[in-house]
Amino acid sequence: MNRVTLRSSKRIYLINLELGMPTADSALKQLSQALRTAKAGRCVVVKVIHGYGSSGKGGSIRSAVARELTARKQAGTIREWVRGEDFSPFDPASRRIIDACPELSEDRDFTRANHGITIILL
């Protein structure tokens, strides 16, 4: 099953890391590949669906993605990222992402506090 989808705007890349219930390590490999592909395709934003986890406290994939993106931002390989629960006009990182890709303000998860997604600005 295809885990990566290019949205019709061709500026937003969508990857679903929860399909097939991969391990956190496998999900991070998929994320790395998706980021390379999105950058090569000149996408502006990557939307990651990782789920929240069945424990009710956040899953291992969600935590691993956050650690990876923090490191990538510090290294300068991504410009910004925001957790789904913070993705709103009230969050400074969200506003920077929306400024770079205005059509993302129409995304169904904008302002919905979805703990199962993360948005990345390349």
XYZ file of C-alpha atoms in Angstrom:
122
model
C 0.000 0.000 0.000
C 1.302 3.474 -0.880
C 2.343 5.374 2.242
C 3.228 8.644 0.538
C 0.837 10.808 -1.415
C 1.477 14.056 -3.243
C -1.453 16.387 -2.727
C -3.042 18.057 -5.694
C -1.432 21.386 -4.840
C 1.984 19.763 -5.418
C 3.284 21.821 -2.513
C 2.100 19.514 0.268
C 3.368 15.969 0.679
C 1.389 13.528 2.825
C 2.912 10.466 4.476
C 1.027 7.970 6.617
C 3.477 6.313 9.005
C 0.855 4.333 10.883
C -0.121 2.084 7.975
C 0.976 -1.479 8.612
C 1.832 -0.714 12.249
C 5.604 -0.326 11.711
C 8.171 -0.065 14.478
C 9.405 3.409 15.359
C 12.731 2.703 13.587
C 10.967 1.613 10.423
C 8.689 4.656 10.565
C 11.709 6.961 10.874
C 13.266 5.373 7.790
C 10.023 5.994 5.905
C 9.989 9.586 7.151
C 13.578 10.178 6.005
C 12.780 8.838 2.552
C 9.619 10.948 2.334
C 11.526 14.096 3.296
C 14.146 13.425 0.606
C 11.465 12.755 -1.997
C 9.447 15.837 -1.004
C 12.520 18.077 -1.185
C 13.486 16.638 -4.563
C 9.935 17.330 -5.755
C 10.169 20.898 -4.481
C 7.336 20.438 -2.010
C 7.048 23.077 0.690
C 5.309 21.132 3.459
C 5.138 17.526 4.605
C 2.131 16.400 6.610
C 2.901 13.286 8.644
C 0.179 11.009 9.962
C 1.671 8.980 12.789
C -1.295 8.346 15.042
C -1.448 9.053 18.736
C -0.744 5.571 20.049
C -2.981 3.024 21.680
C -1.721 3.719 25.216
C -3.520 7.060 25.353
C -0.215 8.759 26.257
C 1.202 9.142 22.770
C 2.871 6.407 20.792
C 6.479 5.533 20.134
C 6.279 6.694 16.504
C 4.921 10.088 17.561
C 7.729 10.522 20.094
C 10.412 9.316 17.666
C 9.170 11.719 14.984
C 9.333 14.635 17.436
C 12.918 13.760 18.458
C 13.974 13.377 14.816
C 12.421 16.671 13.751
C 13.958 18.549 16.665
C 17.381 17.275 15.582
C 16.718 18.101 11.926
C 15.627 21.641 12.768
C 18.748 22.180 14.866
C 20.865 20.825 11.998
C 19.096 23.124 9.532
C 17.715 20.375 7.278
C 14.121 21.489 7.912
C 12.916 25.005 8.588
C 10.087 24.372 11.037
C 7.738 21.763 12.419
C 4.664 21.733 14.605
C 2.720 19.029 16.419
C -0.859 18.589 15.315
C -2.260 19.647 18.670
C -0.509 23.025 18.280
C -1.346 23.533 14.605
C -3.410 26.725 14.814
C -3.189 30.449 14.069
C -2.210 31.017 17.696
C 1.071 29.099 17.424
C 4.122 30.996 16.046
C 5.537 27.923 14.244
C 2.142 27.267 12.651
C 1.951 30.850 11.423
C 5.397 30.555 9.803
C 4.305 27.365 8.061
C 1.028 28.922 6.884
C 2.926 31.990 5.619
C 5.078 29.678 3.465
C 2.139 27.566 2.284
C -1.160 29.503 2.651
C -3.297 26.683 1.231
C -2.463 24.680 4.353
C -4.812 26.967 6.314
C -7.629 25.054 4.590
C -6.331 21.678 5.795
C -8.964 19.791 7.765
C -6.592 19.441 10.736
C -5.849 23.162 11.049
C -7.207 24.259 14.466
C -8.477 20.724 15.287
C -5.790 19.817 17.884
C -5.074 16.465 16.190
C -2.417 14.667 18.263
C -1.946 12.119 15.483
C -0.263 14.402 12.942
C 2.798 16.616 12.544
C 3.407 19.358 9.978
C 6.915 20.021 8.613
C 8.136 23.055 6.671
C 11.027 22.076 4.397
